[in-house]
Coordinates of C-alpha atoms in Angstrom, one line a residue:
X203 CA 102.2 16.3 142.0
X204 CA 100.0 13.9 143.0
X205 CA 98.3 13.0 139.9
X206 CA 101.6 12.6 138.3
X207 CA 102.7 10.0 141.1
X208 CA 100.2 8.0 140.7
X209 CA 100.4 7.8 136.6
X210 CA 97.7 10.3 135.2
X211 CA 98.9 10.8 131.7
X212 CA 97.8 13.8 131.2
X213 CA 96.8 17.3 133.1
X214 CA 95.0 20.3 131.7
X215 CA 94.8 23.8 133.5
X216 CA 91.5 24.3 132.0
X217 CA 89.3 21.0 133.3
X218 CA 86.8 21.6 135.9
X219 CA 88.3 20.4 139.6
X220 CA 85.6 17.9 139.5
X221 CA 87.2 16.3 136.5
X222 CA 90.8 16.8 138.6
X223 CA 89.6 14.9 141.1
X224 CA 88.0 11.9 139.4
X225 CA 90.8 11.2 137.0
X226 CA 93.4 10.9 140.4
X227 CA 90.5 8.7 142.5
X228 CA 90.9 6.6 139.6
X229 CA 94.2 6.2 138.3
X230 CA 94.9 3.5 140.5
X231 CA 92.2 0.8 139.3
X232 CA 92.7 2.3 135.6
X233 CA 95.9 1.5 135.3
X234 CA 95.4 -2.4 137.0
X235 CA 92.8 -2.7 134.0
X236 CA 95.2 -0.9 131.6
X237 CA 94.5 -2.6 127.8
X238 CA 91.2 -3.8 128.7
X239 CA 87.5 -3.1 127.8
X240 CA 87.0 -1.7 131.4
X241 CA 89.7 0.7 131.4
X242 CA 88.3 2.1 128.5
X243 CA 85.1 2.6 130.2
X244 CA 86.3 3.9 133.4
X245 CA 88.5 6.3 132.0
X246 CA 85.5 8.3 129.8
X247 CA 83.6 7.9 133.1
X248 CA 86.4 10.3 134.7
X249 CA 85.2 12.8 132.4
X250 CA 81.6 12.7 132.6
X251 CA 80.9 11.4 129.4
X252 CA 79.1 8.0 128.7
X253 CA 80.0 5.6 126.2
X254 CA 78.7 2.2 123.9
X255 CA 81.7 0.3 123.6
X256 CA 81.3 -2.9 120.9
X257 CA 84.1 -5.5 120.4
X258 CA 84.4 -7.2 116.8
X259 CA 82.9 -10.5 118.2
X260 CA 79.7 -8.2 120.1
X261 CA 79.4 -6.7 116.5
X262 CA 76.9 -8.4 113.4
X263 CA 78.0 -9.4 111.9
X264 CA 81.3 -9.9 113.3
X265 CA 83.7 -6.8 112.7
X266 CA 87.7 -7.4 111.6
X267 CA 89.5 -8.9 115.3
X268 CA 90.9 -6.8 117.5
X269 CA 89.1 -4.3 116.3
X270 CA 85.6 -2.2 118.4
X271 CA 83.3 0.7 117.9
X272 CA 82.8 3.2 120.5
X273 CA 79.5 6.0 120.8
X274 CA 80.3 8.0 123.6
X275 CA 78.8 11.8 124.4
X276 CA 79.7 13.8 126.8
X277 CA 77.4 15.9 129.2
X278 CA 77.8 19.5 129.1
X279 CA 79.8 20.4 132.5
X280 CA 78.3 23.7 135.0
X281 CA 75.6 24.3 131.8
X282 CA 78.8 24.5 129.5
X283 CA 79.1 22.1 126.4
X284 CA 82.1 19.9 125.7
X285 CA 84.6 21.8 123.5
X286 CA 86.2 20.3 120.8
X287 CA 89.6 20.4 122.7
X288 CA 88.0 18.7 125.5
X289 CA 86.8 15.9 123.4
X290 CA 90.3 15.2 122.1
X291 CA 91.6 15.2 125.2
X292 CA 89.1 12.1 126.5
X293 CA 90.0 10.4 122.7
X294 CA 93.6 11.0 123.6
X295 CA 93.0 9.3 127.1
X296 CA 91.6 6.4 125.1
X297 CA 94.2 5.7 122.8
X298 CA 96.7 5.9 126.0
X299 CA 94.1 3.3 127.7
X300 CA 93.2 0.7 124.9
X301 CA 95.3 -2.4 123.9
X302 CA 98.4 -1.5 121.6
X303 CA 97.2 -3.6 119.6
X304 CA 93.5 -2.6 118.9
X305 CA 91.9 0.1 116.6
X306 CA 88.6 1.3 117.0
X307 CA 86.1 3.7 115.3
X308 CA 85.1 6.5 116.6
X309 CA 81.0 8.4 116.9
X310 CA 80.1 11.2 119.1
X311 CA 76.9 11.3 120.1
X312 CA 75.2 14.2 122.0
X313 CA 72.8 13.9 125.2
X314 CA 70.2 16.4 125.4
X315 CA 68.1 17.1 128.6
X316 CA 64.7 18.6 128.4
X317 CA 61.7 18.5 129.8
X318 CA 58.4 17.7 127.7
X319 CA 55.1 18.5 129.4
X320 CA 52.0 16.1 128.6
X321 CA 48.8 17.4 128.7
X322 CA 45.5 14.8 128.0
X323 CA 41.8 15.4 128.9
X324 CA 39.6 12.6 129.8
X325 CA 35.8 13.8 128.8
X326 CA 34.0 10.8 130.1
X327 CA 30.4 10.1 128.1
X328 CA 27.7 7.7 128.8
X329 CA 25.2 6.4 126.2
X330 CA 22.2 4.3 127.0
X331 CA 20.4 3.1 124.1
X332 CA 16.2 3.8 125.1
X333 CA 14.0 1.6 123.8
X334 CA 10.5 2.8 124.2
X335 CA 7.2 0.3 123.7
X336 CA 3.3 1.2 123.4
X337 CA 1.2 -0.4 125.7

């Protein structure tokens, strides 16, 4: 009940409490900043994923107006990746979120964490040049 009092549009059973959680501690300023760039941003920060979000005029050269681009990926939540239901779900939240008036393209991009051990040897040598004489 709460999330629908203060506005969130939509509610899935299956999102992680974590997710719950940050889409009601933000309803509030999303919806002050409702048909703007930062709304947009916000709202795919609810649900863990990051996004690159390009206006026409950011774009060269210049894209058609009222038009952007977004890359977003989303992290994989407790080891688990996004599902494809999950990523509709954030694009549906977008299209909810971005001026009426504005259509965008959309790109996933995936983040991958890993760890990539570096190994080097340092051999140091020294080389003196001897120069021997009779005398």
């Amino acid at each position: 009940w709460l999330a629908w009092h203060l506005g969130v549009d939509a509610w899935k059973d299956y999102w992680p409490e974590q997710i719950k959680r940050a889409r009601v501690k933000a309803a509030i300023p999303i919806a002050r900043k409702k048909g703007t760039a930062a709304a947009v941003r916000e709202v795919v920060a609810t649900f863990g994923g990051n996004i690159a979000l390009r206006e026409w005029f950011q774009m060269t050269p210049p894209g058609v107006p009222g038009t952007f681009d977004i890359v977003m990926t989303v992290s994989a939540r407790d080891g688990v990746p996004a599902t494809a239901a999950y990523v509709a779900d954030i694009i549906a939240e977008i299209d909810r979120t971005k001026p009426v008036k504005a259509h965008y393209t959309f790109t996933q991009g995936y983040s991958i964490q890993g760890a990539q051990r570096v190994a080097a040897a340092f051999r140091p040598a020294l080389y003196r040049r001897l120069s021997l004489t009779d005398k």
